Amino acid sequence: MNTTVSRRSRRQQTKLWRVPVLRVARLTPHMTRVTVGGPDLADFAYAGTDQNVMLYFYPDDVELPEPLTLEAARGMWSQVRPLTRTYTVSRYDRDTCEIDFDFVLHDDAGPASDWAKRAEPGDLLIFVGPSPAYQPDPMADWHLLAGDETALPAIAAVLRELRSGVPAHVFVEVEDAAEEQPLVSDADVTITWLHRDGTDDLLARAVAAAELPQEGRVDAWLAGERAAMVALRAHLLNDRGYERSRVRPTTYWRRGETGN
Ligand SMILES: Cc1cc2nc3c(=O)[nH]c(=O)nc-3n(C[C@H](O)[C@H](O)[C@H](O)COP(=O)(O)OP(=O)(O)OC[C@H]3O[C@@H](n4cnc5c(N)ncnc54)[C@H](O)[C@@H]3O)c2cc1C
C-alpha cells in the first residue's frame, strides 16, 4: 500500500463548498476552464497531484438551506438529491483561493457539460471534496500515463509533480489537433497525441505499437472511457505482461450512460 496516500487520506477534510465562478476561459474548442474562488477556499485541503471533487447539480427551483453544509445537503436527500459528477482539481492556488476545473464540452447532454457550456462569472458551483486519487509511485523507474481529454487535467497535474528526468510516456486520445494542450513537466516526457478514429482501442493500439522501456519498474495510470480502458488494460497485462499491481485503470465515463 502507498503510505503517502494513506497519510494524505487521513488529513483530508471532505467538505461541501459553494463558491462563485470568477472566470471562464475556452482552452480548446471542446474544453473550457472554469475558475471558482472565494476566501472559504483557503481551507481547501488540497494535497497535490491528482485530486478530485464531486460536483452537485440541483434543479434550478430548489431552495437550498443556508449555510449549505454537507450535513444539510444529506439531510435533504429524501426530498431532493443532486445529480453528482466527478471532476479533477486542475489547479488549486491557496494564495488567491482559486480552483480551476477543466470541463470537456461533449455533444450528448449531461448536467456537468451543460453547466460548463453556460457558466458565467457569478454563477455558483457546489462541490464536495477534495478526494485524493492517483499518486505516482516515487520509486518507479518510468511512468506510463494514458487517457482521453477527460484525463488531461489529471495527467497535467501528475506531470507537473514527477521528479526531474524520470521517463514518462504519455498517450492522449483527443478529437483532433485543435484539442491538444501544452503539458509542462521536469520529467523526460514523450507525448503521443492520438486523433479519435471511432474505435474503442485507439489508445491500446498506439501503446502496443510504441517502443517502451523493457527494463525497470513501470507505474501505469490509465483513465478515460470504459471500453478504451478495458482494451488498454488487457494489452498491458496480457501482451506486455505488466504486473497487475503496476497498472491502475480508472473508468472516467461510459459511452451511452450518464454519471460516473
Ligand atoms: C475521478 C474522475 C475525474 C474526472 N475528471 C474530469 C475532468 O477534470 N474533466 C472532465 O471533463 N471530465 C472528468 N471526468 C469525467 C466526467 O466526470 C464524465 O465525463 C461525466 O460523465 C460528465 O458528466 P456530464 O453530466 O457532462 O454527462 P453525463 O450526464 O454523465 O452523460 C451524458 C452523456 O454524455 C456522454 N459523455 C459523458 N462524458 C463524455 C465525454 N467526455 N465525451 C463524450 N461523451 C461523454 C455519456 O456517455 C452520456 O451518453 C472525471 C471522472 C472521474 C471519475
XYZ file of N, CA and C and ligand atoms in Angstrom:
833
model
N 0.839 -1.204 0.000
C 0.000 0.000 0.000
C 0.876 1.258 0.000
N 0.426 2.267 -0.728
C 1.185 3.512 -0.794
C 0.936 4.331 0.474
N 1.983 4.458 1.322
C 1.790 5.131 2.605
C 1.554 6.620 2.450
N 2.098 7.210 1.346
C 1.865 8.643 1.123
C 0.366 8.901 0.996
N -0.300 8.012 0.219
C -1.737 8.183 0.017
C -2.468 8.061 1.341
N -2.124 7.010 2.151
C -2.905 6.812 3.357
C -2.695 7.952 4.343
N -1.466 8.494 4.416
C -1.243 9.628 5.313
C -2.037 10.830 4.842
N -2.017 11.057 3.509
C -2.753 12.196 2.960
C -4.249 12.017 3.180
N -4.722 10.750 2.998
C -6.151 10.497 3.123
C -6.632 10.869 4.520
N -5.817 10.508 5.521
C -6.236 10.793 6.891
C -6.356 12.292 7.129
N -5.546 13.083 6.401
C -5.558 14.538 6.594
C -6.734 15.200 5.880
N -7.326 14.489 4.912
C -8.351 15.128 4.090
C -9.557 15.502 4.923
N -10.108 16.663 4.597
C -11.349 17.091 5.218
C -12.353 17.179 4.103
N -13.246 16.234 4.034
C -14.257 16.323 2.976
C -15.327 17.296 3.433
N -15.604 18.256 2.569
C -16.468 19.362 2.967
C -17.273 19.802 1.749
N -18.414 20.395 1.988
C -19.181 20.932 0.860
C -18.831 22.406 0.670
N -18.620 22.773 -0.566
C -18.247 24.150 -0.911
C -19.275 24.722 -1.864
N -19.631 25.969 -1.666
C -20.499 26.659 -2.641
C -19.813 27.978 -2.959
N -19.205 28.055 -4.128
C -18.361 29.217 -4.442
C -18.682 29.760 -5.827
N -18.480 31.061 -6.004
C -18.828 31.658 -7.293
C -17.790 31.418 -8.380
N -18.280 31.405 -9.598
C -17.404 31.384 -10.775
C -16.767 32.765 -10.888
N -15.431 32.781 -11.060
C -14.716 34.056 -11.249
C -14.436 34.327 -12.728
N -14.037 33.266 -13.428
C -13.655 33.421 -14.848
C -14.013 32.156 -15.611
N -14.217 32.328 -16.907
C -14.410 31.180 -17.794
C -13.508 31.411 -18.999
N -12.710 30.406 -19.349
C -11.802 30.574 -20.495
C -11.864 29.324 -21.364
N -12.017 29.505 -22.648
C -12.041 28.363 -23.561
C -10.599 27.950 -23.850
N -10.209 26.740 -23.452
C -8.838 26.272 -23.664
C -8.650 25.743 -25.077
N -9.659 25.003 -25.540
C -9.656 24.440 -26.895
C -11.125 24.456 -27.339
N -11.420 24.090 -28.590
C -12.834 24.112 -29.000
C -13.748 23.295 -28.077
N -13.242 22.191 -27.486
C -14.115 21.346 -26.660
C -13.681 21.250 -25.204
N -12.926 22.212 -24.740
C -12.505 22.181 -23.322
C -12.578 23.590 -22.762
N -13.330 23.759 -21.678
C -13.434 25.080 -21.066
C -12.939 25.021 -19.625
N -12.228 26.077 -19.236
C -11.717 26.167 -17.859
C -12.610 27.112 -17.068
N -13.161 26.593 -15.975
C -13.993 27.418 -15.102
C -13.200 27.633 -13.814
N -12.925 28.890 -13.496
C -12.196 29.225 -12.266
C -13.203 29.692 -11.229
N -13.213 28.983 -10.088
C -14.078 29.401 -8.983
C -13.177 29.892 -7.857
N -13.740 30.718 -6.985
C -12.883 31.206 -5.909
C -13.636 31.977 -4.859
N -12.939 32.153 -3.727
C -13.510 32.904 -2.613
C -12.713 32.573 -1.370
N -12.793 33.443 -0.348
C -11.956 33.269 0.841
C -12.116 31.923 1.520
N -13.321 31.303 1.437
C -13.527 29.992 2.083
C -12.510 28.967 1.608
N -12.089 29.102 0.334
C -11.224 28.075 -0.255
C -9.811 28.067 0.330
N -9.521 29.017 1.227
C -8.227 28.969 1.937
C -8.126 27.666 2.727
N -9.287 27.106 3.128
C -9.296 25.874 3.932
C -9.374 24.610 3.092
N -9.372 24.731 1.777
C -9.497 23.560 0.915
C -8.275 22.660 1.132
N -8.522 21.406 1.532
C -7.414 20.528 1.964
C -6.751 19.843 0.768
N -6.199 20.638 -0.116
C -5.572 20.103 -1.335
C -4.219 19.507 -0.990
N -4.013 18.247 -1.391
C -2.747 17.575 -1.052
C -1.879 17.337 -2.278
N -2.180 17.986 -3.389
C -1.304 17.890 -4.554
C -1.636 16.736 -5.474
N -0.981 16.750 -6.625
C -1.133 15.757 -7.684
C -2.606 15.584 -8.068
N -3.082 14.355 -8.080
C -4.407 14.091 -8.639
C -5.462 14.094 -7.536
N -6.259 15.134 -7.530
C -7.321 15.267 -6.528
C -8.621 15.529 -7.278
N -9.714 14.998 -6.772
C -10.972 15.316 -7.446
C -12.062 15.687 -6.459
N -13.123 16.220 -7.015
C -14.278 16.610 -6.197
C -15.538 16.051 -6.854
N -16.600 16.016 -6.074
C -17.907 15.626 -6.598
C -18.722 16.900 -6.775
N -19.073 17.198 -8.016
C -19.911 18.376 -8.268
C -21.361 17.999 -7.981
N -22.109 18.932 -7.377
C -23.529 18.711 -7.085
C -24.346 19.634 -7.983
N -25.297 19.064 -8.705
C -26.192 19.880 -9.546
C -27.626 19.698 -9.054
N -28.208 20.798 -8.547
C -29.590 20.783 -8.075
C -30.496 21.383 -9.144
N -31.785 20.981 -9.157
C -32.724 21.668 -10.052
C -32.751 23.163 -9.705
N -32.973 24.023 -10.732
C -32.914 25.475 -10.526
C -33.890 25.973 -9.462
N -35.054 25.309 -9.355
C -36.096 25.856 -8.478
C -36.005 25.353 -7.031
N -34.955 24.644 -6.692
C -34.849 24.142 -5.310
C -34.308 25.229 -4.394
N -34.985 25.366 -3.240
C -34.476 26.325 -2.249
C -33.496 25.587 -1.339
N -32.254 26.034 -1.341
C -31.223 25.343 -0.564
C -31.043 26.035 0.778
N -30.786 25.234 1.845
C -30.612 25.840 3.168
C -29.346 26.682 3.237
N -29.327 27.632 4.132
C -28.160 28.488 4.387
C -27.742 28.311 5.840
N -26.511 27.993 6.155
C -25.477 27.653 5.185
C -25.709 26.252 4.638
N -25.261 26.006 3.424
C -25.404 24.682 2.823
C -24.177 23.852 3.199
N -24.326 23.041 4.244
C -23.223 22.159 4.647
C -23.481 20.775 4.057
N -22.468 19.900 4.178
C -22.636 18.530 3.706
C -23.775 17.847 4.472
N -23.830 18.122 5.774
C -24.863 17.509 6.611
C -26.244 18.003 6.167
N -26.350 19.315 5.909
C -27.646 19.882 5.491
C -28.054 19.296 4.139
N -27.074 19.161 3.221
C -27.390 18.607 1.891
C -27.878 17.167 2.036
N -27.182 16.396 2.897
C -27.591 14.994 3.081
C -28.948 14.905 3.765
N -29.214 15.862 4.656
C -30.499 15.883 5.343
C -31.657 16.097 4.391
N -31.386 16.693 3.225
C -32.456 16.966 2.240
C -32.639 15.823 1.247
N -31.816 14.772 1.347
C -31.802 13.759 0.289
C -33.143 13.072 0.079
N -33.971 12.986 1.152
C -35.269 12.332 0.949
C -36.166 13.199 0.066
N -35.938 14.539 0.054
C -36.760 15.418 -0.807
C -36.072 15.700 -2.146
N -34.786 16.028 -2.093
C -34.074 16.349 -3.333
C -32.634 15.883 -3.230
N -32.252 15.126 -4.239
C -30.875 14.598 -4.300
C -30.223 15.216 -5.522
N -29.060 15.830 -5.355
C -28.424 16.443 -6.528
C -27.916 15.380 -7.493
N -27.795 15.753 -8.772
C -27.053 14.909 -9.708
C -25.586 15.153 -9.407
N -24.791 14.111 -9.354
C -23.381 14.288 -8.991
C -22.476 13.837 -10.137
N -21.370 14.561 -10.313
C -20.379 14.201 -11.330
C -18.990 14.479 -10.746
N -18.025 13.630 -11.080
C -16.674 13.771 -10.520
C -15.789 14.561 -11.475
N -15.039 15.521 -10.933
C -14.102 16.322 -11.747
C -12.781 16.495 -11.005
N -11.723 16.593 -11.793
C -10.377 16.758 -11.248
C -10.140 18.223 -10.875
N -9.427 18.425 -9.794
C -8.969 19.779 -9.457
C -7.782 20.055 -10.379
N -8.007 20.868 -11.384
C -6.951 21.101 -12.367
C -5.837 21.968 -11.768
N -6.230 22.925 -10.927
C -5.241 23.782 -10.247
C -5.885 24.323 -8.991
N -5.134 24.315 -7.893
C -5.598 24.989 -6.679
C -4.530 25.973 -6.258
N -4.921 27.214 -5.998
C -3.978 28.239 -5.568
C -4.437 28.756 -4.199
N -3.674 28.356 -3.169
C -4.081 28.744 -1.807
C -3.949 30.252 -1.605
N -3.009 30.905 -2.294
C -2.813 32.346 -2.111
C -3.997 33.148 -2.635
N -4.482 32.754 -3.807
C -5.600 33.512 -4.396
C -6.944 32.872 -4.077
N -6.910 31.711 -3.394
C -8.135 30.975 -3.051
C -8.951 30.659 -4.308
N -8.264 30.108 -5.311
C -8.935 29.793 -6.576
C -8.748 28.324 -6.924
N -9.752 27.780 -7.596
C -9.644 26.433 -8.172
C -10.038 26.505 -9.644
N -9.256 25.848 -10.499
C -9.632 25.667 -11.909
C -10.206 24.276 -12.084
N -11.327 24.193 -12.772
C -11.848 22.915 -13.257
C -11.886 22.986 -14.775
N -11.389 21.949 -15.442
C -11.400 21.916 -16.904
C -12.452 20.912 -17.357
N -13.478 21.429 -18.043
C -14.605 20.589 -18.459
C -14.511 20.262 -19.946
N -14.636 18.979 -20.282
C -14.842 18.600 -21.686
C -16.281 18.977 -22.042
N -16.433 19.685 -23.162
C -17.777 20.049 -23.632
C -18.188 19.007 -24.667
N -18.896 17.981 -24.204
C -19.241 16.897 -25.131
C -20.635 17.114 -25.707
N -20.945 16.333 -26.761
C -22.189 16.564 -27.513
C -23.437 16.117 -26.766
N -23.408 14.895 -26.193
C -24.616 14.399 -25.524
C -24.875 15.242 -24.284
N -26.157 15.579 -24.084
C -26.481 16.445 -22.952
C -26.144 15.753 -21.644
N -25.542 16.486 -20.737
C -25.256 15.997 -19.385
C -25.191 17.212 -18.497
N -25.586 17.094 -17.228
C -25.644 18.282 -16.371
C -24.304 19.004 -16.216
N -23.206 18.262 -16.137
C -21.916 18.920 -15.902
C -21.460 19.675 -17.148
N -21.450 18.980 -18.283
C -21.011 19.622 -19.513
C -21.933 20.801 -19.864
N -23.231 20.601 -19.685
C -24.172 21.687 -19.997
C -23.959 22.892 -19.083
N -23.710 22.612 -17.795
C -23.466 23.716 -16.857
C -22.226 24.499 -17.303
N -21.170 23.757 -17.660
C -19.909 24.426 -18.043
C -20.086 25.245 -19.320
N -20.907 24.738 -20.260
C -21.141 25.485 -21.510
C -21.763 26.843 -21.224
N -22.630 26.887 -20.181
C -23.374 28.123 -19.901
C -22.741 28.951 -18.787
N -21.683 28.447 -18.145
C -21.157 29.090 -16.919
C -20.698 30.523 -17.185
N -21.026 31.385 -16.228
C -20.635 32.805 -16.305
C -20.162 33.240 -14.929
N -19.312 34.290 -14.890
C -18.906 34.825 -13.587
C -20.131 35.129 -12.726
N -20.047 34.730 -11.462
C -21.166 34.971 -10.543
C -22.013 33.726 -10.327
N -22.032 32.790 -11.280
C -22.756 31.527 -11.066
C -22.127 30.806 -9.874
N -22.945 30.032 -9.160
C -22.397 29.299 -8.011
C -22.165 27.838 -8.379
N -21.018 27.316 -7.952
C -20.724 25.898 -8.156
C -20.666 25.237 -6.779
N -21.388 24.117 -6.659
C -21.405 23.374 -5.395
C -20.599 22.093 -5.593
N -19.688 21.820 -4.679
C -18.907 20.579 -4.788
C -18.457 20.094 -3.423
N -18.162 18.794 -3.386
C -17.728 18.142 -2.146
C -16.345 17.551 -2.371
N -15.440 17.777 -1.449
C -14.101 17.217 -1.593
C -13.091 18.065 -0.858
N -11.808 17.902 -1.140
C -11.259 17.060 -2.210
C -11.046 15.611 -1.773
N -10.984 14.732 -2.780
C -10.638 13.333 -2.544
C -9.334 13.048 -3.258
N -8.393 12.421 -2.572
C -7.131 12.088 -3.237
C -7.348 10.931 -4.193
N -6.722 10.990 -5.350
C -6.837 9.889 -6.304
C -5.440 9.333 -6.542
N -4.996 9.339 -7.787
C -3.718 8.704 -8.114
C -2.533 9.519 -7.598
N -1.638 8.848 -6.911
C -0.357 9.455 -6.528
C 0.705 8.594 -7.187
N 1.512 9.150 -8.092
C 2.505 8.330 -8.769
C 3.491 7.717 -7.787
N 3.975 6.523 -8.141
C 4.932 5.834 -7.290
C 6.293 6.518 -7.430
N 6.818 7.127 -6.349
C 8.099 7.835 -6.464
C 9.269 6.888 -6.738
N 9.054 5.570 -6.516
C 10.124 4.596 -6.740
C 10.092 4.026 -8.161
N 9.112 4.429 -8.958
C 9.016 3.857 -10.308
C 10.212 4.291 -11.153
N 10.675 3.394 -12.040
C 11.764 3.750 -12.952
C 11.249 4.541 -14.147
N 9.986 4.294 -14.489
C 9.384 5.084 -15.565
C 7.861 5.043 -15.425
N 7.217 6.018 -16.054
C 5.766 6.165 -15.907
C 5.082 6.032 -17.261
N 3.913 5.426 -17.242
C 3.049 5.386 -18.421
C 1.730 6.033 -18.025
N 1.353 7.094 -18.740
C 0.091 7.779 -18.465
C -0.717 7.754 -19.753
N -1.950 7.277 -19.688
C -2.743 7.202 -20.916
C -4.194 7.509 -20.612
N -4.814 8.296 -21.509
C -6.215 8.612 -21.280
C -6.757 9.478 -22.388
N -8.007 9.891 -22.209
C -8.595 10.816 -23.185
C -8.616 12.223 -22.582
N -9.360 13.151 -23.207
C -9.267 14.539 -22.739
C -9.833 14.732 -21.337
N -10.723 13.822 -20.885
C -11.216 13.962 -19.508
C -10.088 13.727 -18.499
N -9.075 12.975 -18.943
C -7.940 12.679 -18.052
C -6.840 13.730 -18.148
N -6.968 14.662 -19.077
C -5.890 15.651 -19.260
C -5.600 16.478 -18.003
N -6.645 16.945 -17.277
C -6.319 17.705 -16.060
C -5.504 16.874 -15.069
N -5.835 15.590 -14.935
C -5.076 14.738 -14.008
C -3.678 14.459 -14.560
N -3.591 14.183 -15.851
C -2.268 13.924 -16.451
C -1.375 15.158 -16.277
N -1.939 16.337 -16.526
C -1.153 17.573 -16.381
C -0.683 17.744 -14.941
N -1.573 17.457 -13.983
C -1.208 17.614 -12.563
C -0.118 16.617 -12.177
N -0.240 15.386 -12.672
C 0.781 14.367 -12.360
C 2.115 14.765 -12.979
N 2.095 15.185 -14.237
C 3.346 15.545 -14.917
C 4.054 16.701 -14.221
N 3.284 17.648 -13.697
C 3.893 18.806 -13.015
C 4.706 18.355 -11.810
N 4.341 17.198 -11.230
C 4.990 16.789 -9.974
C 5.945 15.618 -10.102
N 6.085 15.049 -11.304
C 7.045 13.940 -11.444
C 8.457 14.456 -11.247
N 9.329 13.562 -10.737
C 10.688 14.014 -10.448
C 11.431 14.288 -11.750
N 12.376 15.195 -11.636
C 13.136 15.640 -12.799
C 13.812 14.457 -13.490
N 13.630 14.389 -14.787
C 14.368 13.414 -15.593
C 13.785 12.022 -15.658
N 12.786 11.703 -14.831
C 12.238 10.342 -14.883
C 11.474 10.176 -16.208
N 11.675 9.070 -16.912
C 10.962 8.909 -18.183
C 9.449 8.779 -17.976
N 8.695 9.505 -18.787
C 7.233 9.413 -18.730
C 6.713 9.322 -20.162
N 6.026 8.225 -20.454
C 5.443 8.038 -21.787
C 3.946 8.322 -21.669
N 3.487 9.314 -22.425
C 2.124 9.813 -22.266
C 1.371 9.642 -23.587
N 0.177 9.048 -23.508
C -0.672 8.847 -24.690
C -2.019 9.491 -24.397
N -2.427 10.436 -25.252
C -3.704 11.106 -25.019
C -4.553 11.060 -26.284
N -5.765 10.529 -26.121
C -6.718 10.481 -27.240
C -7.611 11.715 -27.183
N -7.600 12.499 -28.262
C -8.450 13.704 -28.348
C -9.156 13.692 -29.701
N -10.085 14.625 -29.866
C -10.852 14.666 -31.114
C -9.949 14.927 -32.325
N -9.141 15.984 -32.239
C -8.276 16.360 -33.365
C -7.155 17.273 -32.852
N -6.346 17.783 -33.749
C -5.162 18.559 -33.348
C -5.539 19.796 -32.526
N -6.711 20.361 -32.777
C -7.120 21.565 -32.054
C -7.338 21.303 -30.565
N -7.494 20.031 -30.185
C -7.737 19.694 -28.773
C -6.454 19.403 -27.999
N -5.314 19.441 -28.668
C -4.047 19.174 -27.972
C -3.695 20.368 -27.084
N -3.115 20.081 -25.920
C -2.783 21.162 -24.977
C -1.325 21.048 -24.556
N -0.683 22.179 -24.265
C 0.695 22.098 -23.776
C 0.739 21.454 -22.390
N 1.737 20.605 -22.176
C 1.905 19.951 -20.870
C 3.302 20.256 -20.357
N 3.379 20.662 -19.103
C 4.659 21.113 -18.536
C 5.153 20.088 -17.524
N 6.446 19.745 -17.611
C 6.989 18.763 -16.669
C 8.504 18.844 -16.632
N 9.075 18.494 -15.475
C 10.525 18.331 -15.392
C 10.940 16.906 -15.750
N 9.930 16.027 -15.889
C 10.230 14.643 -16.264
C 10.679 14.607 -17.718
N 11.200 13.453 -18.128
C 11.625 13.282 -19.516
C 10.418 12.717 -20.283
N 9.580 13.631 -20.797
C 8.257 13.242 -21.314
C 8.293 12.971 -22.816
N 7.714 11.830 -23.193
C 7.451 11.546 -24.608
C 5.941 11.509 -24.754
N 5.387 12.458 -25.492
C 3.932 12.508 -25.588
C 3.451 12.144 -26.986
N 2.433 11.303 -27.024
C 1.826 10.895 -28.288
C 0.360 11.328 -28.266
N 0.010 12.238 -29.169
C -1.389 12.664 -29.281
C -2.070 11.787 -30.323
N -3.239 11.304 -30.004
C -3.986 10.424 -30.914
C -5.288 11.105 -31.275
N -5.612 11.113 -32.560
C -6.854 11.758 -33.001
C -7.925 10.691 -33.211
N -9.044 10.905 -32.577
C -10.121 9.909 -32.495
C -10.482 9.367 -33.872
N -10.644 8.033 -33.934
C -10.993 7.419 -35.221
C -12.251 6.570 -35.110
N -12.989 6.721 -33.995
C -14.245 5.990 -33.846
C -14.086 4.579 -33.290
N -12.852 4.171 -32.995
C -12.664 2.831 -32.420
C -12.449 2.943 -30.909
N -12.688 1.831 -30.216
C -12.521 1.810 -28.761
C -11.091 1.515 -28.342
N -10.288 1.004 -29.294
C -8.958 0.537 -28.883
C -7.820 1.376 -29.464
N -8.135 2.652 -29.761
C -7.099 3.536 -30.325
C -5.903 3.658 -29.372
N -6.200 3.887 -28.086
C -5.111 4.015 -27.108
C -4.336 2.703 -27.005
N -5.063 1.593 -26.940
C -4.402 0.292 -26.787
C -3.502 0.008 -27.986
N -3.979 0.316 -29.186
C -3.167 0.046 -30.387
C -1.924 0.942 -30.411
N -2.095 2.202 -30.001
C -0.943 3.123 -30.013
C 0.107 2.683 -28.999
N -0.345 2.263 -27.823
C 0.602 1.809 -26.802
C 1.269 0.517 -27.272
N 0.503 -0.353 -27.920
C 1.060 -1.624 -28.419
C 2.144 -1.361 -29.464
N 1.956 -0.309 -30.265
C 2.911 -0.036 -31.345
C 4.126 0.758 -30.859
N 4.058 1.257 -29.626
C 5.134 2.141 -29.143
C 6.325 1.353 -28.628
N 7.486 2.000 -28.737
C 8.689 1.421 -28.116
C 8.767 1.938 -26.698
N 8.505 1.054 -25.744
C 8.512 1.452 -24.332
C 9.705 0.784 -23.646
N 10.152 1.358 -22.519
C 11.295 0.741 -21.827
C 11.023 -0.729 -21.520
N 12.027 -1.566 -21.732
C 11.892 -3.013 -21.484
C 12.282 -3.344 -20.047
N 13.091 -2.479 -19.468
C 13.629 -2.761 -18.134
C 13.008 -1.804 -17.123
N 13.117 -2.176 -15.853
C 12.730 -1.245 -14.780
C 11.275 -1.375 -14.411
N 10.975 -0.667 -13.326
C 9.656 -0.779 -12.700
C 8.751 0.308 -13.275
N 7.652 -0.145 -13.923
C 6.720 0.822 -14.518
C 5.621 1.161 -13.516
N 5.123 2.377 -13.601
C 3.902 2.757 -12.890
C 2.957 3.260 -13.968
N 1.903 2.479 -14.253
C 0.994 2.817 -15.366
C -0.343 3.293 -14.820
N -0.768 4.462 -15.295
C -2.054 5.020 -14.875
C -2.870 5.317 -16.129
N -4.109 4.844 -16.132
C -4.969 4.952 -17.310
C -6.318 5.499 -16.887
N -6.859 6.445 -17.651
C -8.194 6.955 -17.314
C -8.902 7.432 -18.567
N -10.184 7.105 -18.658
C -10.969 7.554 -19.808
C -12.222 6.726 -19.947
N -12.683 6.581 -21.196
C -13.925 5.856 -21.460
C -13.725 4.364 -21.159
N -14.781 3.733 -20.649
C -14.639 2.371 -20.117
C -14.071 1.368 -21.135
N -14.633 1.345 -22.363
C -14.184 0.330 -23.329
C -12.706 0.534 -23.671
N -12.289 1.790 -23.749
C -10.875 2.078 -24.042
C -9.986 1.590 -22.906
N -10.468 1.746 -21.676
C -9.683 1.301 -20.518
C -9.569 -0.221 -20.478
N -10.669 -0.906 -20.833
C -10.660 -2.373 -20.836
C -9.632 -2.874 -21.850
N -9.636 -2.268 -23.063
C -8.713 -2.702 -24.124
C -7.260 -2.429 -23.725
N -7.044 -1.271 -23.143
C -5.675 -0.875 -22.791
C -5.121 -1.729 -21.640
N -5.948 -1.945 -20.650
C -5.516 -2.763 -19.509
C -5.196 -4.174 -19.984
N -6.061 -4.721 -20.852
C -5.839 -6.086 -21.359
C -4.499 -6.151 -22.089
N -4.195 -5.132 -22.898
C -2.918 -5.135 -23.615
C -1.735 -5.121 -22.636
N -1.813 -4.244 -21.631
C -0.673 -4.104 -20.721
C -0.440 -5.376 -19.900
N -1.554 -6.002 -19.474
C -1.411 -7.209 -18.645
C -1.096 -8.432 -19.499
N -1.828 -8.601 -20.597
C -1.721 -9.864 -21.344
C -0.589 -9.859 -22.363
N -0.429 -8.742 -23.087
C 0.591 -8.722 -24.140
C 1.942 -8.267 -23.591
N 1.911 -7.239 -22.748
C 3.202 -6.730 -22.233
C 3.613 -7.420 -20.943
N 2.641 -8.099 -20.297
C 2.969 -8.864 -19.096
C 3.296 -8.016 -17.875
N 2.752 -6.791 -17.823
C 2.995 -5.970 -16.632
C 2.258 -6.572 -15.448
N 2.865 -6.395 -14.267
C 2.197 -6.876 -13.047
C 0.899 -6.104 -12.838
N -0.114 -6.824 -12.385
C -1.429 -6.219 -12.131
C -1.322 -4.992 -11.211
N -0.468 -5.088 -10.197
C -0.370 -4.007 -9.209
C 0.294 -2.753 -9.796
N 0.942 -2.890 -10.970
C 1.622 -1.746 -11.585
C 0.733 -1.006 -12.579
N -0.491 -1.521 -12.786
C -1.385 -0.945 -13.803
C -2.659 -0.468 -13.118
N -2.869 0.844 -13.163
C -4.013 1.382 -12.420
C -5.003 2.076 -13.360
N -6.036 1.340 -13.805
C -7.024 1.928 -14.718
C -8.211 2.527 -13.948
N -8.761 3.621 -14.437
C -9.987 4.192 -13.861
C -10.944 4.532 -14.993
N -12.169 4.079 -14.869
C -13.201 4.480 -15.827
C -13.700 5.866 -15.441
N -13.516 6.829 -16.327
C -13.983 8.195 -16.049
C -15.400 8.417 -16.591
N -15.754 7.699 -17.650
C -17.116 7.818 -18.186
C -17.407 6.607 -19.042
N -18.734 6.384 -19.291
C -19.153 5.234 -20.091
C -20.009 5.735 -21.236
N -19.649 5.369 -22.463
C -20.419 5.820 -23.630
C -21.874 5.373 -23.500
N -22.795 6.339 -23.690
C -24.221 5.997 -23.663
C -24.811 5.917 -22.267
N -24.002 6.114 -21.232
C -24.521 6.071 -19.855
C -24.230 7.393 -19.162
N -25.143 7.806 -18.295
C -24.912 9.057 -17.573
C -24.247 8.770 -16.235
N -23.576 9.789 -15.725
C -22.977 9.697 -14.385
C -21.687 8.914 -14.384
N -21.039 8.843 -13.175
C -19.820 8.034 -13.062
C -19.621 7.569 -11.629
C -12.043 10.746 -10.934
C -12.646 11.430 -12.168
C -12.156 12.639 -12.588
C -12.682 13.273 -13.731
N -12.189 14.484 -14.125
C -12.719 15.105 -15.201
C -12.239 16.398 -15.594
O -11.376 17.012 -14.939
N -12.780 16.964 -16.716
C -13.770 16.318 -17.444
O -14.230 16.888 -18.449
N -14.248 15.121 -17.071
C -13.758 14.499 -15.975
N -14.241 13.290 -15.588
C -15.270 12.659 -16.439
C -16.665 13.229 -16.189
O -16.995 13.077 -14.826
C -17.658 12.439 -17.077
O -17.369 12.649 -18.428
C -19.095 12.795 -16.778
O -19.912 11.731 -17.250
C -19.558 14.092 -17.399
O -20.855 14.367 -16.910
P -21.993 15.056 -17.786
O -23.047 15.464 -16.815
O -21.394 16.093 -18.678
O -22.531 13.884 -18.724
P -23.374 12.593 -18.281
O -24.747 13.005 -17.813
O -22.591 11.764 -17.333
O -23.502 11.805 -19.658
C -24.410 12.227 -20.701
C -23.987 11.558 -21.992
O -22.731 12.094 -22.380
C -21.775 11.050 -22.570
N -20.460 11.547 -22.096
C -20.058 11.765 -20.809
N -18.788 12.241 -20.786
C -18.394 12.318 -22.081
C -17.192 12.732 -22.710
N -16.126 13.173 -22.011
N -17.130 12.698 -24.067
C -18.189 12.265 -24.817
N -19.362 11.866 -24.270
C -19.456 11.891 -22.923
C -22.297 9.869 -21.743
O -21.853 8.650 -22.287
C -23.802 10.033 -21.873
O -24.272 9.457 -23.069
C -13.749 12.651 -14.452
C -14.264 11.428 -13.983
C -13.728 10.829 -12.861
C -14.312 9.505 -12.383
